[in-house]
mmCIF file of C-alpha atoms in Angstrom:
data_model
loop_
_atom_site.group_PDB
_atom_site.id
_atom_site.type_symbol
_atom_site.label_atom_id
_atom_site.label_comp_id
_atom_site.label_asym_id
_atom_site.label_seq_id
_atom_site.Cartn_x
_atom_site.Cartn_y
_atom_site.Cartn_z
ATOM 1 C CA UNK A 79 67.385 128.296 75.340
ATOM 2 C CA UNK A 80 70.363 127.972 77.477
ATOM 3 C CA UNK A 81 69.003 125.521 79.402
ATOM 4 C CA UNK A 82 68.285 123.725 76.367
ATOM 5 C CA UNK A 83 71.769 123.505 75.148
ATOM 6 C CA UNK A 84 73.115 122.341 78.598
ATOM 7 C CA UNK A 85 70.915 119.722 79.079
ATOM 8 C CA UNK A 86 71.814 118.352 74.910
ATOM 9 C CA UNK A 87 75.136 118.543 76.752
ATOM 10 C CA UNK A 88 74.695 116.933 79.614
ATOM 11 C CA UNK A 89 72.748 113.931 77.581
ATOM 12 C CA UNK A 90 75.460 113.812 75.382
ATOM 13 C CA UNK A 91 77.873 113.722 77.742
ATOM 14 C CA UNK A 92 76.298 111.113 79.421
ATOM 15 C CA UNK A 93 74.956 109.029 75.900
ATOM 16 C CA UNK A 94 79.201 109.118 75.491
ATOM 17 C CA UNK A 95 80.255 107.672 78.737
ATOM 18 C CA UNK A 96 77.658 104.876 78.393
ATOM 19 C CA UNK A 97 79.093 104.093 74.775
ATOM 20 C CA UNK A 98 82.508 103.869 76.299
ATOM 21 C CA UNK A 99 82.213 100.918 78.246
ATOM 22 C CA UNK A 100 81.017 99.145 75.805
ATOM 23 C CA UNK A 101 83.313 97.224 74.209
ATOM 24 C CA UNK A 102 83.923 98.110 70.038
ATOM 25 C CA UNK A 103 83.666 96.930 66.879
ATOM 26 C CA UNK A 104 87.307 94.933 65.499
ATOM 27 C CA UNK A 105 90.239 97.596 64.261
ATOM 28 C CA UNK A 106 90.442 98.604 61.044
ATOM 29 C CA UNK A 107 93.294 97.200 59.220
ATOM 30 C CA UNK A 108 94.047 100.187 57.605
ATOM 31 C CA UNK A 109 93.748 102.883 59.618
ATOM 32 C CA UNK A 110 95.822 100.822 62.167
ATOM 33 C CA UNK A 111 98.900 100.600 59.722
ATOM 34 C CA UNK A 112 98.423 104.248 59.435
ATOM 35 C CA UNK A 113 98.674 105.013 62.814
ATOM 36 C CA UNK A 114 101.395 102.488 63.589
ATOM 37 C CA UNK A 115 103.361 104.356 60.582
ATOM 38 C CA UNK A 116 103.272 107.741 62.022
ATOM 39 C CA UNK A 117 104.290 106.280 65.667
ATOM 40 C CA UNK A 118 107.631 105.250 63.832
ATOM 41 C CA UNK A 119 108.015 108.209 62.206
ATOM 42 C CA UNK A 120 107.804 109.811 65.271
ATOM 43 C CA UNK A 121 110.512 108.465 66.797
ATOM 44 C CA UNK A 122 113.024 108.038 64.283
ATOM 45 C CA UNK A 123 112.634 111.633 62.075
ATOM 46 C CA UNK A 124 114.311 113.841 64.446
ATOM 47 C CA UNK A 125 111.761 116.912 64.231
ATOM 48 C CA UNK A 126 108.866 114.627 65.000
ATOM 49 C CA UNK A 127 110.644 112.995 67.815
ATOM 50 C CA UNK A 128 111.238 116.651 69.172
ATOM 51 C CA UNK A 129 107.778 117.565 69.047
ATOM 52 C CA UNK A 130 106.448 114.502 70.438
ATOM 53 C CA UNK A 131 108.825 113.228 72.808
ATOM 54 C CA UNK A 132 107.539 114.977 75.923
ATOM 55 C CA UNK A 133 104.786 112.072 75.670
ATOM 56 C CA UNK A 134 107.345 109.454 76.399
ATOM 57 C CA UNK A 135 108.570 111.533 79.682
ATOM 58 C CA UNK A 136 105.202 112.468 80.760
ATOM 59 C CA UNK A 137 104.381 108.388 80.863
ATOM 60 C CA UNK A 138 107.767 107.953 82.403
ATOM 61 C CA UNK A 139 107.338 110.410 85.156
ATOM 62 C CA UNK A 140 103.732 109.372 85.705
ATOM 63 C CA UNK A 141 105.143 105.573 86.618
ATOM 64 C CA UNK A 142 107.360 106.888 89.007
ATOM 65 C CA UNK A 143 104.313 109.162 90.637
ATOM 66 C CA UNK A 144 101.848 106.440 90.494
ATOM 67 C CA UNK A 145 104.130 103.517 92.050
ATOM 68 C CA UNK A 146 105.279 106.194 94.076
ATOM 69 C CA UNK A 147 101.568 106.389 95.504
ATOM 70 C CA UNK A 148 101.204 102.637 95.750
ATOM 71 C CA UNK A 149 103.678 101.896 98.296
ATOM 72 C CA UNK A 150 102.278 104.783 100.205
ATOM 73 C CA UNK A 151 104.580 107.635 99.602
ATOM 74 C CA UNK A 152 102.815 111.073 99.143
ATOM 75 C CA UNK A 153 102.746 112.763 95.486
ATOM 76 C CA UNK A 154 103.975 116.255 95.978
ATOM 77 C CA UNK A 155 104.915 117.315 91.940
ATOM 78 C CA UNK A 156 106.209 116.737 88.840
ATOM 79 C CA UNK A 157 107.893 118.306 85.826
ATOM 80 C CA UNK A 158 108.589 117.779 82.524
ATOM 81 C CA UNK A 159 111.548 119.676 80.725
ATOM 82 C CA UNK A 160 112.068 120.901 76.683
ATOM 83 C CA UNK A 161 115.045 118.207 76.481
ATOM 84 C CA UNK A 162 112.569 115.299 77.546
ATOM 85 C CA UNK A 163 114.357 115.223 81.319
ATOM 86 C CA UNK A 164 111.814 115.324 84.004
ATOM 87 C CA UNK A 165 111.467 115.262 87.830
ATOM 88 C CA UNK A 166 109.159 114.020 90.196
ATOM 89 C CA UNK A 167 108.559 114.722 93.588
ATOM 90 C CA UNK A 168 107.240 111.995 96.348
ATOM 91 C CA UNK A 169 107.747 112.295 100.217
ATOM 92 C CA UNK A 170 108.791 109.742 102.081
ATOM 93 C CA UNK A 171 111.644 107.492 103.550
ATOM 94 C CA UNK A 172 114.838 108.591 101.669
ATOM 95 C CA UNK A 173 115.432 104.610 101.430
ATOM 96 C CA UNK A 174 114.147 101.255 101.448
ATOM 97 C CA UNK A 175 111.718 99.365 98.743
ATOM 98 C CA UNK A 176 109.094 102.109 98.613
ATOM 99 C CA UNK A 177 112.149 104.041 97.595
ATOM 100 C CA UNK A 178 113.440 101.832 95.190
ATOM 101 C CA UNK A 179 109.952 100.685 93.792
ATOM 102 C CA UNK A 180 109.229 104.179 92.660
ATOM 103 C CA UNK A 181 112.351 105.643 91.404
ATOM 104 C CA UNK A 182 112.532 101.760 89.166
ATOM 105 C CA UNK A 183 109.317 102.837 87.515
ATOM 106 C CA UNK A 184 110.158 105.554 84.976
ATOM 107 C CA UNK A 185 111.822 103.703 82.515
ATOM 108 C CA UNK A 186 110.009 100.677 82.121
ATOM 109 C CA UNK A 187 106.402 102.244 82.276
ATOM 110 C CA UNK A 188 106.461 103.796 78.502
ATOM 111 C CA UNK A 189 107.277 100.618 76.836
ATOM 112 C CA UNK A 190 104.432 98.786 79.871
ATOM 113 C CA UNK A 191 102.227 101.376 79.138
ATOM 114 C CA UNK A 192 101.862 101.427 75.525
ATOM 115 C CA UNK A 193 102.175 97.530 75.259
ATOM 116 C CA UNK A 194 98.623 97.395 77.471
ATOM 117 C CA UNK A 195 96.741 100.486 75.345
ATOM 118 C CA UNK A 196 97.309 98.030 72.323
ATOM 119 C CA UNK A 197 96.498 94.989 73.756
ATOM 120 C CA UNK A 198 93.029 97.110 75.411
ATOM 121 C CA UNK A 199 92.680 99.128 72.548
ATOM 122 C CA UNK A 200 92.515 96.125 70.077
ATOM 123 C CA UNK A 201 90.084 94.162 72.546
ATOM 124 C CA UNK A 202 87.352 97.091 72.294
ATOM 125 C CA UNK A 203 87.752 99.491 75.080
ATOM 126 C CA UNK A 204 89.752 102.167 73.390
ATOM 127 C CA UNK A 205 87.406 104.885 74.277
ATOM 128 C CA UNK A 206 87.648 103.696 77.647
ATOM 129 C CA UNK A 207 91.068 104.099 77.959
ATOM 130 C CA UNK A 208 90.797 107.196 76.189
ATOM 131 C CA UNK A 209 88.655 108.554 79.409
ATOM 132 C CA UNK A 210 90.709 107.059 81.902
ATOM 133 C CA UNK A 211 93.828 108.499 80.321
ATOM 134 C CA UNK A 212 92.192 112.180 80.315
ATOM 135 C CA UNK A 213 91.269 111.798 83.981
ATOM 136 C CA UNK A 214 94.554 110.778 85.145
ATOM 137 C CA UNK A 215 96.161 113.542 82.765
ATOM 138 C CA UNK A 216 93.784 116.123 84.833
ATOM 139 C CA UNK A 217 94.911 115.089 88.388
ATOM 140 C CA UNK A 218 98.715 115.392 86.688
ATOM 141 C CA UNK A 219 97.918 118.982 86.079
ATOM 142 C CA UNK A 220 97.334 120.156 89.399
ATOM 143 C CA UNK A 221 100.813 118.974 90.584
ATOM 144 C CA UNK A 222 102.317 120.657 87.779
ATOM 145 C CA UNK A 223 105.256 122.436 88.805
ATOM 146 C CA UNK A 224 106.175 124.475 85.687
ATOM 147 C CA UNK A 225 104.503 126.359 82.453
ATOM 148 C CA UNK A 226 105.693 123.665 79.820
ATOM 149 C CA UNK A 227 104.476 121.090 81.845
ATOM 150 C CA UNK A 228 101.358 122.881 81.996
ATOM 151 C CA UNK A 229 101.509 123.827 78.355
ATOM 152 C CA UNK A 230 102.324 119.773 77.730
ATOM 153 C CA UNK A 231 99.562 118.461 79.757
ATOM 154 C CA UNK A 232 96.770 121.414 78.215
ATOM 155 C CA UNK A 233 97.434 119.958 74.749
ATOM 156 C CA UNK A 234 97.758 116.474 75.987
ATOM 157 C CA UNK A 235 93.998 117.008 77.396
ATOM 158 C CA UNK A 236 92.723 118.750 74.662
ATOM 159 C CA UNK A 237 93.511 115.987 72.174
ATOM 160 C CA UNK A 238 92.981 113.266 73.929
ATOM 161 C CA UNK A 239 89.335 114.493 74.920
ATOM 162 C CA UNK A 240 88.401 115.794 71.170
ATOM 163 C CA UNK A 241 89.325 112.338 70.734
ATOM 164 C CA UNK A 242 87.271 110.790 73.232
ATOM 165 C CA UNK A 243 84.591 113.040 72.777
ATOM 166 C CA UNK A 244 84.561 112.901 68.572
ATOM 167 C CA UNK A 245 86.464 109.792 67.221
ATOM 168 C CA UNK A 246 85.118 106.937 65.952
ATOM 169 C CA UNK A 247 85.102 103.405 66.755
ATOM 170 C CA UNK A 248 87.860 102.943 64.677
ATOM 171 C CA UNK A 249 89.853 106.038 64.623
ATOM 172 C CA UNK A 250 90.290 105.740 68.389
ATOM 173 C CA UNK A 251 91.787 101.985 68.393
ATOM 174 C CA UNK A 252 93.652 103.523 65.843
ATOM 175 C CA UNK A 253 95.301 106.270 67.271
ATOM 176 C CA UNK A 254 95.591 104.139 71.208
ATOM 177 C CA UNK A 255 97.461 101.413 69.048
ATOM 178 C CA UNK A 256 99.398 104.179 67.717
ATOM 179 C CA UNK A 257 100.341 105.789 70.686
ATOM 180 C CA UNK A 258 101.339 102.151 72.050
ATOM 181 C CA UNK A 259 104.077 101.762 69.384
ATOM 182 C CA UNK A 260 104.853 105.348 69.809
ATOM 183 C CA UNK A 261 105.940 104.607 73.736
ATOM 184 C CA UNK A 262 107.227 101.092 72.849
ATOM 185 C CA UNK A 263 109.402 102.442 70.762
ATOM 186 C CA UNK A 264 110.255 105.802 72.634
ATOM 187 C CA UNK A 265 110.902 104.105 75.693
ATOM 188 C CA UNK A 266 113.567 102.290 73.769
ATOM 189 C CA UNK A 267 114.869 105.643 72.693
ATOM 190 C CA UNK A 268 114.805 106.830 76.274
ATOM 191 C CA UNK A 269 117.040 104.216 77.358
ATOM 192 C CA UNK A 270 119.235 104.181 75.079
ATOM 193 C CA UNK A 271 120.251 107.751 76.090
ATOM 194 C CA UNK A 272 120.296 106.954 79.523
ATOM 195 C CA UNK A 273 122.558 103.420 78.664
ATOM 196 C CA UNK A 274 125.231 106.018 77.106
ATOM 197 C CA UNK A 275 124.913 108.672 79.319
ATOM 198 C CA UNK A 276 127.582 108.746 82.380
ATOM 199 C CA UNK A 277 125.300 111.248 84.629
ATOM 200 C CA UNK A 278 125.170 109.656 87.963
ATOM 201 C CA UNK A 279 122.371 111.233 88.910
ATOM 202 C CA UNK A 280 120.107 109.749 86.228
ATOM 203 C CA UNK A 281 117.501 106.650 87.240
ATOM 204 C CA UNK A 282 120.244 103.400 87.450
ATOM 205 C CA UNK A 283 122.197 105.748 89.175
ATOM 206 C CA UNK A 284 119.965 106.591 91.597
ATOM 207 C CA UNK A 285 118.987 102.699 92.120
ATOM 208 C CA UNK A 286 122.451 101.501 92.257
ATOM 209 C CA UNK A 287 123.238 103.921 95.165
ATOM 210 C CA UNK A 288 120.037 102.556 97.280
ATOM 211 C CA UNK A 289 120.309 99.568 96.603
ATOM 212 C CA UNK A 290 124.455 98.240 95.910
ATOM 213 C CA UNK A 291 123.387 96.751 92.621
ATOM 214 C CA UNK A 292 125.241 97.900 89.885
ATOM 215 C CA UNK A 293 123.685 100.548 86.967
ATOM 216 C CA UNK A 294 124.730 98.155 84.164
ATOM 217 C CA UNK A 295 122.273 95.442 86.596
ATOM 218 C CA UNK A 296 119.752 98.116 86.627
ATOM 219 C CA UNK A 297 119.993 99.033 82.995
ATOM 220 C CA UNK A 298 119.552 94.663 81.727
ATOM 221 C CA UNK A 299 116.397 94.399 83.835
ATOM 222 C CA UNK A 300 114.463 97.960 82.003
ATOM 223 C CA UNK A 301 115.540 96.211 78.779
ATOM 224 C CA UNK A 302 114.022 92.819 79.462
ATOM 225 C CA UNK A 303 110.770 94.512 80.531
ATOM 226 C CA UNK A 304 110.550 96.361 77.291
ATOM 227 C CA UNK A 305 111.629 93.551 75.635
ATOM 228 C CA UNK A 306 108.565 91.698 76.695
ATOM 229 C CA UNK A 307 106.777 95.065 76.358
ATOM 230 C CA UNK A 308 108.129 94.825 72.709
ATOM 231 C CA UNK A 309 107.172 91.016 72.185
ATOM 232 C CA UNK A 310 103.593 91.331 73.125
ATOM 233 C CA UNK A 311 103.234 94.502 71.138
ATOM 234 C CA UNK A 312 104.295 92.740 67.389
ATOM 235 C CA UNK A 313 102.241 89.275 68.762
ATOM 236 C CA UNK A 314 99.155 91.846 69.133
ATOM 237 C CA UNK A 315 99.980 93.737 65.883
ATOM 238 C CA UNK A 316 101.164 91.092 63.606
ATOM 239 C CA UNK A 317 98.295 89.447 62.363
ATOM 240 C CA UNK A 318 96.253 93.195 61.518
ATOM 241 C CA UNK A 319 99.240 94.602 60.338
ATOM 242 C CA UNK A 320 99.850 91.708 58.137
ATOM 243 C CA UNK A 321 96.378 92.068 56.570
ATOM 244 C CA UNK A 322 96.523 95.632 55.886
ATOM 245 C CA UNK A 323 99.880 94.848 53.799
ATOM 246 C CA UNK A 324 97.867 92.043 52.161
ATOM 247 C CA UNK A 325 95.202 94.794 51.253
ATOM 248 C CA UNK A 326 97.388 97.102 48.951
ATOM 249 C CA UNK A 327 99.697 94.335 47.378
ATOM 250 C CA UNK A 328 98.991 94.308 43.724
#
């Protein structure tokens, strides 16, 4: 009997891979403006944006970890704090572009990151990103370096493999579209604070010490890359979105 259930299991598991790289049916309209709704309410209700912001730092911290990696620096840990701070730890020279490439990452990589799950998502492969999200979530974990980011990651896992494992077709370009806007729009957030904040210690600050450019430098080029992050995103969105209004106009 046991071996019964594990091998239903194991076919499923497998029947659900092989549906995931195959690409999916066209969004629904609907459940798309649903999901891009809640992503704004997310950020701008101020409870929502407290329970869900730890997304936008996880993505941030995660660019400065994966970059990090790239230019061949070693991935030692990461945490993410209640008041959406963070830290990540990568070993290496204390300067020069490996440096500077990985501690530029953070900010721009929400707004990066959620402008490619909508333009994937909406091409058919949001299931597939779904996967490759959990995965990289998982090897996050292990480098955890505190309970809340353990807590943070736990749930992100959880929901993001119910997802993967449950959704439909639609439901999951739905909710990857979603959680596009939802970084687009937080990584905005996220800069903002940092634009007002006089910390020195903070990422422009950081950069303008290695590198002599100034933070206000710094600061212009994350908003142009979320700008463009932000231009793709409504050129992707516009035309569903617009037909979903369409829909429920009398």
């Amino acid at each position: 009997m046991a071996a019964m259930t594990w091998q239903r299991i194991w076919s499923g598991l497998v029947g659900r891979l092989r549906a995931s790289a195959v690409p999916e049916g066209p969004a629904d309209t609907g459940w798309l403006a649903i999901a891009c709704l809640a992503a704004l309410a997310c950020v701008a209700v101020p409870v929502l944006w407290r329970a869900t912001r730890s997304l936008v730092t996880v993505v941030h911290e995660t660019g400065h970890a994966l970059v990090g990696v790239a230019c061949g620096r070693r991935f030692v840990g990461f945490r993410v704090n209640t008041d959406m701070s963070g830290e990540t730890v990568t070993a290496g020279r204390e300067r020069g572009l490996a440096r500077i490439a990985t501690t530029a990452a953070g900010y721009p990589m929400p707004a990066l990151v959620g402008a490619g799950l909508v333009y994937v998502g909406l091409h058919g492969y949001a299931s597939l990103l779904l996967l490759v999200s959990w995965l990289i979530l998982a090897a996050l974990a292990v480098r955890a370096r505190s309970a809340y980011t353990v807590l943070t990651l736990a749930l992100l896992l959880g929901a993001v493999g119910a997802l993967w494992w449950a959704g439909g077709d639609g439901l999951n370009t739905a909710v990857v579209a979603g959680a596009g806007v939802f970084l687009v729009l937080g990584g905005w957030r996220g800069w903002l604070a940092v634009l007002r904040s006089p910390d020195p210690r903070q990422d422009p600050g950081t950069l303008a010490g290695l590198t002599h450019i100034p933070r206000a430098l710094w600061n212009a080029l994350f908003a142009l890359v979320m700008a463009a992050s932000s231009w793709l995103l409504v050129r992707l969105l516009g035309a569903p979105l617009g037909a979903a209004a369409q829909a429920v106009m009398p």
